[in-house]
Amino acid sequence: MNSAAAEPEIKELGVHDCWRYLRSTSLCRIAFTDGGTVENYPVNFVPTNGTLLMRTGEGTKLASLTDRKAVAVEADGMNQYGTIAWSVVLKGHAMVVSDEEETRDAMEAGLSPWQPGQKNILIRITPEEITGRRFVIAAPTHWWPPREPTAD
């Protein structure tokens, strides 16, 4: 077996590529601590002005995402052929948005909730670090051993 062919090509992404990939999707996962546990939720978002905006309502997310709470956001995707995947991780702080101009910015960016119910509270994630990588998806033949013929 040629082990060089089995290794996927991995490329570390620069900041501009990370933002380009974030602009190509609207779904991510946000992780943060809530007391002694770690929470991780899927949320829709829009990147705007070098930050991420999301909407939420009353509940765990809002209660935990006040006062510049440290968060990590991850978004992933792949090309239309399923041959190249990417992953971007943004670490930063969350703040509730109350400024009228920022609220207008979110509306103009097309941020709308996916679930029914009151989602009138905006959260802005300001990044401190953004990293990403892109890689070729290895064919299953590269990670599963050859099957032994079975005797019937």
C-alpha atoms as an extended CHARMM CRD file, in Angstrom:
* protein
*
       152  EXT
         1         1  MET       CA              0.0000000000        0.0000000000        0.0000000000  PROA      1               0.0000000000
         2         2  ASN       CA              1.3080000000        3.4310000000       -0.8760000000  PROA      2               0.0000000000
         3         3  SER       CA              1.0650000000        5.3220000000        2.4310000000  PROA      3               0.0000000000
         4         4  ALA       CA              1.7810000000        8.6830000000        0.7560000000  PROA      4               0.0000000000
         5         5  ALA       CA             -1.3880000000        8.3260000000       -1.2930000000  PROA      5               0.0000000000
         6         6  ALA       CA             -3.3720000000        7.4880000000        1.8650000000  PROA      6               0.0000000000
         7         7  GLU       CA             -2.5150000000       10.7850000000        3.5670000000  PROA      7               0.0000000000
         8         8  PRO       CA             -5.0040000000       13.5650000000        2.7800000000  PROA      8               0.0000000000
         9         9  GLU       CA             -3.6000000000       16.8800000000        1.6090000000  PROA      9               0.0000000000
        10        10  ILE       CA             -4.1440000000       19.4090000000        4.4010000000  PROA      10              0.0000000000
        11        11  LYS       CA             -3.7740000000       23.1490000000        3.9520000000  PROA      11              0.0000000000
        12        12  GLU       CA             -3.8520000000       25.6170000000        6.8280000000  PROA      12              0.0000000000
        13        13  LEU       CA             -6.0890000000       28.5380000000        5.8820000000  PROA      13              0.0000000000
        14        14  GLY       CA             -5.2020000000       32.1940000000        6.2390000000  PROA      14              0.0000000000
        15        15  VAL       CA             -7.5720000000       34.6670000000        7.8460000000  PROA      15              0.0000000000
        16        16  HSD       CA             -9.0220000000       35.8610000000        4.5180000000  PROA      16              0.0000000000
        17        17  ASP       CA             -9.7780000000       32.2990000000        3.3920000000  PROA      17              0.0000000000
        18        18  CYS       CA            -11.3920000000       31.5560000000        6.7600000000  PROA      18              0.0000000000
        19        19  TRP       CA            -13.7580000000       34.5170000000        6.3200000000  PROA      19              0.0000000000
        20        20  ARG       CA            -14.4640000000       33.4950000000        2.7220000000  PROA      20              0.0000000000
        21        21  TYR       CA            -15.5630000000       30.0590000000        3.9170000000  PROA      21              0.0000000000
        22        22  LEU       CA            -17.6290000000       31.5430000000        6.7530000000  PROA      22              0.0000000000
        23        23  ARG       CA            -19.4370000000       33.7110000000        4.2000000000  PROA      23              0.0000000000
        24        24  SER       CA            -20.2570000000       30.5660000000        2.1850000000  PROA      24              0.0000000000
        25        25  THR       CA            -22.4510000000       29.0330000000        4.8990000000  PROA      25              0.0000000000
        26        26  SER       CA            -24.9950000000       30.1560000000        7.4560000000  PROA      26              0.0000000000
        27        27  LEU       CA            -24.8270000000       27.3380000000       10.0120000000  PROA      27              0.0000000000
        28        28  CYS       CA            -22.2510000000       26.8400000000       12.7410000000  PROA      28              0.0000000000
        29        29  ARG       CA            -21.9610000000       25.4310000000       16.2330000000  PROA      29              0.0000000000
        30        30  ILE       CA            -21.2900000000       27.6770000000       19.2070000000  PROA      30              0.0000000000
        31        31  ALA       CA            -19.6430000000       26.2540000000       22.3200000000  PROA      31              0.0000000000
        32        32  PHE       CA            -19.3970000000       27.9480000000       25.7160000000  PROA      32              0.0000000000
        33        33  THR       CA            -19.3350000000       27.0790000000       29.3910000000  PROA      33              0.0000000000
        34        34  ASP       CA            -22.4740000000       27.2430000000       31.4830000000  PROA      34              0.0000000000
        35        35  GLY       CA            -21.6050000000       26.7140000000       35.1090000000  PROA      35              0.0000000000
        36        36  GLY       CA            -19.6380000000       23.4750000000       35.3380000000  PROA      36              0.0000000000
        37        37  THR       CA            -20.6360000000       22.1350000000       31.9250000000  PROA      37              0.0000000000
        38        38  VAL       CA            -19.8970000000       22.8960000000       28.2820000000  PROA      38              0.0000000000
        39        39  GLU       CA            -22.8080000000       23.6910000000       25.9800000000  PROA      39              0.0000000000
        40        40  ASN       CA            -22.7210000000       23.3170000000       22.2030000000  PROA      40              0.0000000000
        41        41  TYR       CA            -25.5810000000       24.5210000000       19.9940000000  PROA      41              0.0000000000
        42        42  PRO       CA            -26.1770000000       24.7460000000       16.2520000000  PROA      42              0.0000000000
        43        43  VAL       CA            -27.0320000000       28.3040000000       15.2640000000  PROA      43              0.0000000000
        44        44  ASN       CA            -27.4540000000       30.2530000000       12.0690000000  PROA      44              0.0000000000
        45        45  PHE       CA            -25.3150000000       33.3470000000       11.6530000000  PROA      45              0.0000000000
        46        46  VAL       CA            -24.0830000000       36.0240000000        9.2850000000  PROA      46              0.0000000000
        47        47  PRO       CA            -20.5560000000       37.4030000000        9.1330000000  PROA      47              0.0000000000
        48        48  THR       CA            -20.5100000000       41.1800000000        9.0970000000  PROA      48              0.0000000000
        49        49  ASN       CA            -17.8380000000       43.8050000000        9.7550000000  PROA      49              0.0000000000
        50        50  GLY       CA            -15.2580000000       41.2270000000       10.8950000000  PROA      50              0.0000000000
        51        51  THR       CA            -17.6300000000       39.6610000000       13.4400000000  PROA      51              0.0000000000
        52        52  LEU       CA            -20.4000000000       37.0560000000       13.5170000000  PROA      52              0.0000000000
        53        53  LEU       CA            -23.9990000000       37.9370000000       14.3160000000  PROA      53              0.0000000000
        54        54  MET       CA            -26.6510000000       35.4970000000       15.5150000000  PROA      54              0.0000000000
        55        55  ARG       CA            -30.1660000000       35.8000000000       16.9080000000  PROA      55              0.0000000000
        56        56  THR       CA            -31.5230000000       34.1040000000       19.9880000000  PROA      56              0.0000000000
        57        57  GLY       CA            -34.3420000000       34.2700000000       22.4730000000  PROA      57              0.0000000000
        58        58  GLU       CA            -34.5620000000       33.8850000000       26.2250000000  PROA      58              0.0000000000
        59        59  GLY       CA            -32.9100000000       30.7310000000       27.5700000000  PROA      59              0.0000000000
        60        60  THR       CA            -29.5830000000       29.0010000000       28.1470000000  PROA      60              0.0000000000
        61        61  LYS       CA            -27.7170000000       30.6250000000       25.2710000000  PROA      61              0.0000000000
        62        62  LEU       CA            -28.7200000000       34.1370000000       26.2210000000  PROA      62              0.0000000000
        63        63  ALA       CA            -28.1330000000       33.6150000000       29.9360000000  PROA      63              0.0000000000
        64        64  SER       CA            -24.6510000000       32.2580000000       29.2140000000  PROA      64              0.0000000000
        65        65  LEU       CA            -23.5990000000       34.6850000000       26.4670000000  PROA      65              0.0000000000
        66        66  THR       CA            -23.5580000000       37.9690000000       28.3360000000  PROA      66              0.0000000000
        67        67  ASP       CA            -20.6850000000       40.1180000000       29.5580000000  PROA      67              0.0000000000
        68        68  ARG       CA            -18.0910000000       39.1810000000       26.9090000000  PROA      68              0.0000000000
        69        69  LYS       CA            -18.3650000000       35.4600000000       27.5370000000  PROA      69              0.0000000000
        70        70  ALA       CA            -15.6060000000       33.4180000000       25.8610000000  PROA      70              0.0000000000
        71        71  VAL       CA            -16.9740000000       31.2500000000       23.0500000000  PROA      71              0.0000000000
        72        72  ALA       CA            -15.7780000000       29.0400000000       20.2310000000  PROA      72              0.0000000000
        73        73  VAL       CA            -17.6120000000       28.8210000000       16.9340000000  PROA      73              0.0000000000
        74        74  GLU       CA            -17.0220000000       26.1190000000       14.3320000000  PROA      74              0.0000000000
        75        75  ALA       CA            -18.3460000000       25.9550000000       10.7940000000  PROA      75              0.0000000000
        76        76  ASP       CA            -17.6150000000       23.1490000000        8.3400000000  PROA      76              0.0000000000
        77        77  GLY       CA            -18.4470000000       22.3510000000        4.7610000000  PROA      77              0.0000000000
        78        78  MET       CA            -17.3520000000       20.6610000000        1.5850000000  PROA      78              0.0000000000
        79        79  ASN       CA            -17.3050000000       21.3210000000       -2.1130000000  PROA      79              0.0000000000
        80        80  GLN       CA            -20.2110000000       20.2410000000       -4.3170000000  PROA      80              0.0000000000
        81        81  TYR       CA            -18.4260000000       17.0300000000       -5.3190000000  PROA      81              0.0000000000
        82        82  GLY       CA            -17.7170000000       15.8800000000       -1.7570000000  PROA      82              0.0000000000
        83        83  THR       CA            -13.9910000000       15.6780000000       -2.4410000000  PROA      83              0.0000000000
        84        84  ILE       CA            -12.6530000000       18.6660000000       -0.4830000000  PROA      84              0.0000000000
        85        85  ALA       CA            -13.7300000000       19.6210000000        3.0450000000  PROA      85              0.0000000000
        86        86  TRP       CA            -13.0070000000       22.6740000000        5.1690000000  PROA      86              0.0000000000
        87        87  SER       CA            -13.3180000000       23.6260000000        8.8140000000  PROA      87              0.0000000000
        88        88  VAL       CA            -13.0560000000       27.0610000000       10.4220000000  PROA      88              0.0000000000
        89        89  VAL       CA            -12.8310000000       27.7100000000       14.1690000000  PROA      89              0.0000000000
        90        90  LEU       CA            -13.3330000000       31.2000000000       15.5380000000  PROA      90              0.0000000000
        91        91  LYS       CA            -12.5620000000       31.9390000000       19.1950000000  PROA      91              0.0000000000
        92        92  GLY       CA            -13.7140000000       35.1680000000       20.7390000000  PROA      92              0.0000000000
        93        93  HSD       CA            -16.1950000000       36.8740000000       23.0050000000  PROA      93              0.0000000000
        94        94  ALA       CA            -19.9610000000       37.2370000000       22.8270000000  PROA      94              0.0000000000
        95        95  MET       CA            -21.8920000000       40.3950000000       23.5730000000  PROA      95              0.0000000000
        96        96  VAL       CA            -25.5750000000       41.2080000000       23.4230000000  PROA      96              0.0000000000
        97        97  VAL       CA            -26.2080000000       43.8490000000       20.7570000000  PROA      97              0.0000000000
        98        98  SER       CA            -28.4950000000       46.6580000000       21.8150000000  PROA      98              0.0000000000
        99        99  ASP       CA            -27.3800000000       49.4960000000       19.5550000000  PROA      99              0.0000000000
       100       100  GLU       CA            -30.0090000000       50.4710000000       16.9580000000  PROA      100             0.0000000000
       101       101  GLU       CA            -27.4110000000       50.8170000000       14.1810000000  PROA      101             0.0000000000
       102       102  GLU       CA            -26.0250000000       47.3280000000       14.8690000000  PROA      102             0.0000000000
       103       103  THR       CA            -29.5510000000       45.9090000000       14.8590000000  PROA      103             0.0000000000
       104       104  ARG       CA            -30.1350000000       47.5270000000       11.4570000000  PROA      104             0.0000000000
       105       105  ASP       CA            -26.7940000000       46.0710000000       10.2860000000  PROA      105             0.0000000000
       106       106  ALA       CA            -28.0050000000       42.5730000000       11.2100000000  PROA      106             0.0000000000
       107       107  MET       CA            -31.3060000000       43.0640000000        9.4190000000  PROA      107             0.0000000000
       108       108  GLU       CA            -29.5560000000       44.3190000000        6.2820000000  PROA      108             0.0000000000
       109       109  ALA       CA            -27.1490000000       41.3530000000        6.4300000000  PROA      109             0.0000000000
       110       110  GLY       CA            -30.1460000000       39.0220000000        6.1370000000  PROA      110             0.0000000000
       111       111  LEU       CA            -30.0080000000       37.4610000000        9.5910000000  PROA      111             0.0000000000
       112       112  SER       CA            -33.3180000000       35.8150000000       10.3600000000  PROA      112             0.0000000000
       113       113  PRO       CA            -34.1130000000       32.9870000000       12.7740000000  PROA      113             0.0000000000
       114       114  TRP       CA            -34.7070000000       29.4670000000       11.4960000000  PROA      114             0.0000000000
       115       115  GLN       CA            -36.9810000000       28.3430000000       14.3100000000  PROA      115             0.0000000000
       116       116  PRO       CA            -40.3470000000       29.8260000000       15.2270000000  PROA      116             0.0000000000
       117       117  GLY       CA            -40.7210000000       31.8920000000       18.3550000000  PROA      117             0.0000000000
       118       118  GLN       CA            -39.2500000000       35.0930000000       19.6750000000  PROA      118             0.0000000000
       119       119  LYS       CA            -35.6000000000       35.4160000000       18.5840000000  PROA      119             0.0000000000
       120       120  ASN       CA            -35.2780000000       39.1570000000       18.9580000000  PROA      120             0.0000000000
       121       121  ILE       CA            -31.9570000000       39.2920000000       20.7680000000  PROA      121             0.0000000000
       122       122  LEU       CA            -28.7820000000       39.7680000000       18.7500000000  PROA      122             0.0000000000
       123       123  ILE       CA            -25.4500000000       38.3160000000       19.8220000000  PROA      123             0.0000000000
       124       124  ARG       CA            -22.2200000000       39.5540000000       18.2500000000  PROA      124             0.0000000000
       125       125  ILE       CA            -19.1310000000       37.3280000000       18.3930000000  PROA      125             0.0000000000
       126       126  THR       CA            -15.9510000000       39.3910000000       18.1970000000  PROA      126             0.0000000000
       127       127  PRO       CA            -13.0350000000       37.1770000000       17.1880000000  PROA      127             0.0000000000
       128       128  GLU       CA             -9.6900000000       37.0320000000       18.9200000000  PROA      128             0.0000000000
       129       129  GLU       CA             -8.4450000000       34.0920000000       16.8750000000  PROA      129             0.0000000000
       130       130  ILE       CA             -9.6030000000       32.4880000000       13.6480000000  PROA      130             0.0000000000
       131       131  THR       CA             -8.0660000000       29.3590000000       12.1630000000  PROA      131             0.0000000000
       132       132  GLY       CA             -9.0460000000       26.8850000000        9.5260000000  PROA      132             0.0000000000
       133       133  ARG       CA             -7.9590000000       24.1050000000        7.2730000000  PROA      133             0.0000000000
       134       134  ARG       CA             -8.9680000000       22.5770000000        3.9850000000  PROA      134             0.0000000000
       135       135  PHE       CA             -8.2470000000       19.0110000000        3.0120000000  PROA      135             0.0000000000
       136       136  VAL       CA             -8.8790000000       16.4110000000        0.3650000000  PROA      136             0.0000000000
       137       137  ILE       CA            -11.3070000000       13.7820000000        1.5990000000  PROA      137             0.0000000000
       138       138  ALA       CA             -9.5940000000       10.4090000000        1.4800000000  PROA      138             0.0000000000
       139       139  ALA       CA            -11.4470000000        7.6610000000       -0.3490000000  PROA      139             0.0000000000
       140       140  PRO       CA            -12.7270000000        4.8790000000        1.9430000000  PROA      140             0.0000000000
       141       141  THR       CA            -10.2610000000        2.4940000000        0.2990000000  PROA      141             0.0000000000
       142       142  HSD       CA             -7.4890000000        4.4840000000        1.9960000000  PROA      142             0.0000000000
       143       143  TRP       CA             -8.7600000000        3.9620000000        5.5290000000  PROA      143             0.0000000000
       144       144  TRP       CA            -10.3970000000        0.5210000000        5.4390000000  PROA      144             0.0000000000
       145       145  PRO       CA             -8.1680000000       -2.5180000000        5.0340000000  PROA      145             0.0000000000
       146       146  PRO       CA             -8.8120000000       -4.7110000000        1.9790000000  PROA      146             0.0000000000
       147       147  ARG       CA            -11.5400000000       -7.2610000000        2.6070000000  PROA      147             0.0000000000
       148       148  GLU       CA            -10.5450000000      -10.8730000000        2.7790000000  PROA      148             0.0000000000
       149       149  PRO       CA            -12.5260000000      -13.0900000000        0.4430000000  PROA      149             0.0000000000
       150       150  THR       CA            -15.1340000000      -15.1100000000        2.2900000000  PROA      150             0.0000000000
       151       151  ALA       CA            -15.6440000000      -18.7790000000        1.7000000000  PROA      151             0.0000000000
       152       152  ASP       CA            -19.2190000000      -19.6710000000        0.9470000000  PROA      152             0.0000000000
